[in-house]
Amino acid sequence: MFDLAWSEIAVIAVVAIVVIGPKDLPEAIRGVAKGVQKLRRMAGEFQQQADELVREAKLDDVRNSIQEMKSTINDIRSFDIKGEIEKAVDSDGTLKKTMAEDPLRDTFMPPPPAPYVPPELPPAPDAPSFVPPTVARFAAPLPPAPETAPAPPVSSSTPPAASA
């Protein structure tokens, strides 16, 4: 803090001896030492007060930021996207009212539905429910034979027999 060289301290000591005198010099040094101690104590207390204020200010800032974060989180949790969209699209509620009402309610009455009548099923055959494949092969009707064209007459190299 103060930069005093030995030569400067010696000059101050000589001036103090001449001005104060050798007889009152020890008492003056004690008074200066007590004053320096008092100043140091006051500076220490001031420093502690300043540190405490800084800590409290930082804590208050931290508390405030925590409260802001909590309120932001609560806002996010309670965000109603459906309500916000309804406000943006249908702010006066006319669209919702229109969709809730049936415009043809008084003029159109659909006919009552006809009672359900199940269709009649054909009678079940008297055949067994399972026919083994080997039996089914023989029991199935044969496919129709393909129609064949009449065969052309066979010519032979021998002359026809003469009838006598």
PDB file of C-alpha atoms in Angstrom:
ATOM      1  CA  MET A   1       0.000   0.000   0.000  1.00  0.00           C
ATOM      2  CA  PHE A   2       2.468   2.598   1.167  1.00  0.00           C
ATOM      3  CA  ASP A   3       5.920   2.231  -0.183  1.00  0.00           C
ATOM      4  CA  LEU A   4       8.347   3.677   2.349  1.00  0.00           C
ATOM      5  CA  ALA A   5      12.044   3.132   2.034  1.00  0.00           C
ATOM      6  CA  TRP A   6      14.365   3.014   5.095  1.00  0.00           C
ATOM      7  CA  SER A   7      15.700   6.444   4.326  1.00  0.00           C
ATOM      8  CA  GLU A   8      12.188   7.948   4.394  1.00  0.00           C
ATOM      9  CA  ILE A   9      11.390   6.218   7.695  1.00  0.00           C
ATOM     10  CA  ALA A  10      14.626   7.598   9.199  1.00  0.00           C
ATOM     11  CA  VAL A  11      13.701  11.144   8.110  1.00  0.00           C
ATOM     12  CA  ILE A  12      10.246  10.803   9.699  1.00  0.00           C
ATOM     13  CA  ALA A  13      11.795   9.521  12.962  1.00  0.00           C
ATOM     14  CA  VAL A  14      14.281  12.451  13.154  1.00  0.00           C
ATOM     15  CA  VAL A  15      11.492  14.992  12.500  1.00  0.00           C
ATOM     16  CA  ALA A  16       9.268  13.313  15.162  1.00  0.00           C
ATOM     17  CA  ILE A  17      12.098  13.468  17.770  1.00  0.00           C
ATOM     18  CA  VAL A  18      12.732  17.130  17.011  1.00  0.00           C
ATOM     19  CA  VAL A  19       9.049  18.180  16.924  1.00  0.00           C
ATOM     20  CA  ILE A  20       7.608  15.968  19.687  1.00  0.00           C
ATOM     21  CA  GLY A  21      10.666  15.576  21.810  1.00  0.00           C
ATOM     22  CA  PRO A  22      12.311  12.498  23.233  1.00  0.00           C
ATOM     23  CA  LYS A  23      10.230  12.637  26.402  1.00  0.00           C
ATOM     24  CA  ASP A  24       6.741  12.442  24.765  1.00  0.00           C
ATOM     25  CA  LEU A  25       7.813  10.281  21.787  1.00  0.00           C
ATOM     26  CA  PRO A  26       6.876   6.835  23.317  1.00  0.00           C
ATOM     27  CA  GLU A  27       3.410   8.101  24.204  1.00  0.00           C
ATOM     28  CA  ALA A  28       2.935   9.510  20.670  1.00  0.00           C
ATOM     29  CA  ILE A  29       4.021   6.198  19.123  1.00  0.00           C
ATOM     30  CA  ARG A  30       1.488   4.341  21.301  1.00  0.00           C
ATOM     31  CA  GLY A  31      -1.273   6.726  20.235  1.00  0.00           C
ATOM     32  CA  VAL A  32      -0.367   6.291  16.556  1.00  0.00           C
ATOM     33  CA  ALA A  33      -0.315   2.476  16.976  1.00  0.00           C
ATOM     34  CA  LYS A  34      -3.740   2.543  18.671  1.00  0.00           C
ATOM     35  CA  GLY A  35      -5.092   4.744  15.868  1.00  0.00           C
ATOM     36  CA  VAL A  36      -3.709   2.359  13.222  1.00  0.00           C
ATOM     37  CA  GLN A  37      -5.278  -0.621  15.048  1.00  0.00           C
ATOM     38  CA  LYS A  38      -8.604   1.193  15.249  1.00  0.00           C
ATOM     39  CA  LEU A  39      -8.427   2.005  11.525  1.00  0.00           C
ATOM     40  CA  ARG A  40      -7.608  -1.635  10.737  1.00  0.00           C
ATOM     41  CA  ARG A  41     -10.541  -2.852  12.838  1.00  0.00           C
ATOM     42  CA  MET A  42     -12.894  -0.411  11.165  1.00  0.00           C
ATOM     43  CA  ALA A  43     -11.608  -1.445   7.737  1.00  0.00           C
ATOM     44  CA  GLY A  44     -12.117  -5.137   8.646  1.00  0.00           C
ATOM     45  CA  GLU A  45     -15.680  -4.500   9.851  1.00  0.00           C
ATOM     46  CA  PHE A  46     -16.407  -2.509   6.718  1.00  0.00           C
ATOM     47  CA  GLN A  47     -15.030  -5.353   4.610  1.00  0.00           C
ATOM     48  CA  GLN A  48     -17.200  -7.877   6.476  1.00  0.00           C
ATOM     49  CA  GLN A  49     -20.273  -5.712   5.984  1.00  0.00           C
ATOM     50  CA  ALA A  50     -19.504  -5.356   2.286  1.00  0.00           C
ATOM     51  CA  ASP A  51     -18.967  -9.129   1.933  1.00  0.00           C
ATOM     52  CA  GLU A  52     -22.242  -9.832   3.739  1.00  0.00           C
ATOM     53  CA  LEU A  53     -24.101  -7.406   1.472  1.00  0.00           C
ATOM     54  CA  VAL A  54     -22.606  -9.067  -1.581  1.00  0.00           C
ATOM     55  CA  ARG A  55     -23.573 -12.515  -0.292  1.00  0.00           C
ATOM     56  CA  GLU A  56     -27.112 -11.363   0.481  1.00  0.00           C
ATOM     57  CA  ALA A  57     -27.391  -9.702  -2.902  1.00  0.00           C
ATOM     58  CA  LYS A  58     -26.166 -12.835  -4.629  1.00  0.00           C
ATOM     59  CA  LEU A  59     -28.546 -14.962  -2.558  1.00  0.00           C
ATOM     60  CA  ASP A  60     -31.409 -12.636  -3.392  1.00  0.00           C
ATOM     61  CA  ASP A  61     -30.471 -12.861  -7.069  1.00  0.00           C
ATOM     62  CA  VAL A  62     -30.322 -16.635  -6.806  1.00  0.00           C
ATOM     63  CA  ARG A  63     -33.645 -16.729  -4.943  1.00  0.00           C
ATOM     64  CA  ASN A  64     -35.219 -14.475  -7.550  1.00  0.00           C
ATOM     65  CA  SER A  65     -33.902 -16.590 -10.406  1.00  0.00           C
ATOM     66  CA  ILE A  66     -35.175 -19.762  -8.693  1.00  0.00           C
ATOM     67  CA  GLN A  67     -38.607 -18.192  -8.266  1.00  0.00           C
ATOM     68  CA  GLU A  68     -38.612 -17.140 -11.921  1.00  0.00           C
ATOM     69  CA  MET A  69     -37.677 -20.668 -12.987  1.00  0.00           C
ATOM     70  CA  LYS A  70     -40.412 -22.161 -10.784  1.00  0.00           C
ATOM     71  CA  SER A  71     -43.012 -19.824 -12.237  1.00  0.00           C
ATOM     72  CA  THR A  72     -41.823 -20.618 -15.770  1.00  0.00           C
ATOM     73  CA  ILE A  73     -42.033 -24.362 -15.081  1.00  0.00           C
ATOM     74  CA  ASN A  74     -45.518 -23.950 -13.591  1.00  0.00           C
ATOM     75  CA  ASP A  75     -46.572 -21.956 -16.667  1.00  0.00           C
ATOM     76  CA  ILE A  76     -45.261 -24.727 -18.910  1.00  0.00           C
ATOM     77  CA  ARG A  77     -46.998 -27.421 -16.867  1.00  0.00           C
ATOM     78  CA  SER A  78     -50.320 -25.600 -16.865  1.00  0.00           C
ATOM     79  CA  PHE A  79     -50.162 -24.644 -20.551  1.00  0.00           C
ATOM     80  CA  ASP A  80     -53.451 -25.516 -22.232  1.00  0.00           C
ATOM     81  CA  ILE A  81     -52.682 -25.959 -25.912  1.00  0.00           C
ATOM     82  CA  LYS A  82     -56.284 -26.851 -26.766  1.00  0.00           C
ATOM     83  CA  GLY A  83     -57.570 -23.696 -25.093  1.00  0.00           C
ATOM     84  CA  GLU A  84     -54.931 -21.549 -26.787  1.00  0.00           C
ATOM     85  CA  ILE A  85     -55.816 -22.946 -30.215  1.00  0.00           C
ATOM     86  CA  GLU A  86     -59.528 -22.443 -29.541  1.00  0.00           C
ATOM     87  CA  LYS A  87     -58.837 -18.827 -28.545  1.00  0.00           C
ATOM     88  CA  ALA A  88     -56.797 -18.239 -31.678  1.00  0.00           C
ATOM     89  CA  VAL A  89     -59.230 -19.894 -34.099  1.00  0.00           C
ATOM     90  CA  ASP A  90     -62.596 -19.198 -32.476  1.00  0.00           C
ATOM     91  CA  SER A  91     -62.196 -16.256 -30.118  1.00  0.00           C
ATOM     92  CA  ASP A  92     -65.920 -15.363 -29.928  1.00  0.00           C
ATOM     93  CA  GLY A  93     -67.234 -18.973 -29.811  1.00  0.00           C
ATOM     94  CA  THR A  94     -69.398 -18.817 -32.937  1.00  0.00           C
ATOM     95  CA  LEU A  95     -67.616 -21.697 -34.649  1.00  0.00           C
ATOM     96  CA  LYS A  96     -68.075 -23.966 -31.644  1.00  0.00           C
ATOM     97  CA  LYS A  97     -71.749 -22.996 -31.417  1.00  0.00           C
ATOM     98  CA  THR A  98     -72.259 -23.700 -35.121  1.00  0.00           C
ATOM     99  CA  MET A  99     -70.640 -27.126 -34.837  1.00  0.00           C
ATOM    100  CA  ALA A 100     -72.693 -28.014 -31.754  1.00  0.00           C
ATOM    101  CA  GLU A 101     -76.048 -27.190 -33.371  1.00  0.00           C
ATOM    102  CA  ASP A 102     -77.750 -29.384 -35.982  1.00  0.00           C
ATOM    103  CA  PRO A 103     -79.020 -27.073 -38.737  1.00  0.00           C
ATOM    104  CA  LEU A 104     -81.428 -29.731 -40.092  1.00  0.00           C
ATOM    105  CA  ARG A 105     -82.804 -30.741 -36.713  1.00  0.00           C
ATOM    106  CA  ASP A 106     -86.268 -29.247 -37.260  1.00  0.00           C
ATOM    107  CA  THR A 107     -86.635 -29.965 -40.990  1.00  0.00           C
ATOM    108  CA  PHE A 108     -85.223 -33.420 -41.554  1.00  0.00           C
ATOM    109  CA  MET A 109     -86.232 -36.565 -39.780  1.00  0.00           C
ATOM    110  CA  PRO A 110     -84.611 -39.727 -41.103  1.00  0.00           C
ATOM    111  CA  PRO A 111     -86.894 -42.748 -41.501  1.00  0.00           C
ATOM    112  CA  PRO A 112     -86.677 -45.281 -38.728  1.00  0.00           C
ATOM    113  CA  PRO A 113     -84.372 -48.157 -39.554  1.00  0.00           C
ATOM    114  CA  ALA A 114     -85.981 -51.380 -40.722  1.00  0.00           C
ATOM    115  CA  PRO A 115     -85.800 -54.265 -38.288  1.00  0.00           C
ATOM    116  CA  TYR A 116     -83.039 -56.725 -38.996  1.00  0.00           C
ATOM    117  CA  VAL A 117     -84.144 -60.002 -40.514  1.00  0.00           C
ATOM    118  CA  PRO A 118     -81.417 -62.590 -40.830  1.00  0.00           C
ATOM    119  CA  PRO A 119     -81.226 -64.237 -44.260  1.00  0.00           C
ATOM    120  CA  GLU A 120     -82.413 -67.803 -44.549  1.00  0.00           C
ATOM    121  CA  LEU A 121     -79.652 -70.284 -45.028  1.00  0.00           C
ATOM    122  CA  PRO A 122     -80.022 -73.229 -47.386  1.00  0.00           C
ATOM    123  CA  PRO A 123     -80.492 -76.557 -45.655  1.00  0.00           C
ATOM    124  CA  ALA A 124     -77.314 -78.327 -44.768  1.00  0.00           C
ATOM    125  CA  PRO A 125     -76.487 -81.413 -46.877  1.00  0.00           C
ATOM    126  CA  ASP A 126     -76.491 -84.801 -45.242  1.00  0.00           C
ATOM    127  CA  ALA A 127     -72.842 -85.238 -46.031  1.00  0.00           C
ATOM    128  CA  PRO A 128     -70.255 -85.704 -43.360  1.00  0.00           C
ATOM    129  CA  SER A 129     -68.359 -82.627 -42.312  1.00  0.00           C
ATOM    130  CA  PHE A 130     -64.983 -84.146 -43.218  1.00  0.00           C
ATOM    131  CA  VAL A 131     -64.155 -86.308 -46.194  1.00  0.00           C
ATOM    132  CA  PRO A 132     -60.661 -87.737 -46.376  1.00  0.00           C
ATOM    133  CA  PRO A 133     -58.794 -86.642 -49.502  1.00  0.00           C
ATOM    134  CA  THR A 134     -58.396 -90.196 -50.798  1.00  0.00           C
ATOM    135  CA  VAL A 135     -62.143 -90.771 -50.650  1.00  0.00           C
ATOM    136  CA  ALA A 136     -62.928 -87.344 -52.068  1.00  0.00           C
ATOM    137  CA  ARG A 137     -60.807 -88.081 -55.106  1.00  0.00           C
ATOM    138  CA  PHE A 138     -62.890 -91.091 -56.023  1.00  0.00           C
ATOM    139  CA  ALA A 139     -66.199 -89.603 -55.009  1.00  0.00           C
ATOM    140  CA  ALA A 140     -65.795 -86.476 -57.104  1.00  0.00           C
ATOM    141  CA  PRO A 141     -67.520 -86.586 -60.463  1.00  0.00           C
ATOM    142  CA  LEU A 142     -65.242 -87.204 -63.370  1.00  0.00           C
ATOM    143  CA  PRO A 143     -64.571 -84.313 -65.665  1.00  0.00           C
ATOM    144  CA  PRO A 144     -66.340 -84.544 -69.017  1.00  0.00           C
ATOM    145  CA  ALA A 145     -64.381 -86.278 -71.747  1.00  0.00           C
ATOM    146  CA  PRO A 146     -63.143 -83.979 -74.479  1.00  0.00           C
ATOM    147  CA  GLU A 147     -65.091 -84.176 -77.662  1.00  0.00           C
ATOM    148  CA  THR A 148     -63.163 -85.819 -80.441  1.00  0.00           C
ATOM    149  CA  ALA A 149     -63.660 -85.198 -84.141  1.00  0.00           C
ATOM    150  CA  PRO A 150     -64.556 -88.214 -86.300  1.00  0.00           C
ATOM    151  CA  ALA A 151     -61.491 -89.915 -87.637  1.00  0.00           C
ATOM    152  CA  PRO A 152     -60.881 -89.530 -91.360  1.00  0.00           C
ATOM    153  CA  PRO A 153     -61.287 -92.709 -93.418  1.00  0.00           C
ATOM    154  CA  VAL A 154     -58.177 -94.743 -93.651  1.00  0.00           C
ATOM    155  CA  SER A 155     -57.069 -95.335 -97.222  1.00  0.00           C
ATOM    156  CA  SER A 156     -55.211 -98.413 -98.003  1.00  0.00           C
ATOM    157  CA  SER A 157     -52.987 -99.187-100.919  1.00  0.00           C
ATOM    158  CA  THR A 158     -54.885-102.309-101.733  1.00  0.00           C
ATOM    159  CA  PRO A 159     -57.689-101.917-104.137  1.00  0.00           C
ATOM    160  CA  PRO A 160     -61.077-102.249-102.770  1.00  0.00           C
ATOM    161  CA  ALA A 161     -62.513-105.628-103.061  1.00  0.00           C
ATOM    162  CA  ALA A 162     -64.716-106.001-106.002  1.00  0.00           C
ATOM    163  CA  SER A 163     -68.082-107.083-105.373  1.00  0.00           C
ATOM    164  CA  ALA A 164     -69.209-109.854-107.744  1.00  0.00           C
TER     165      ALA A 164
END
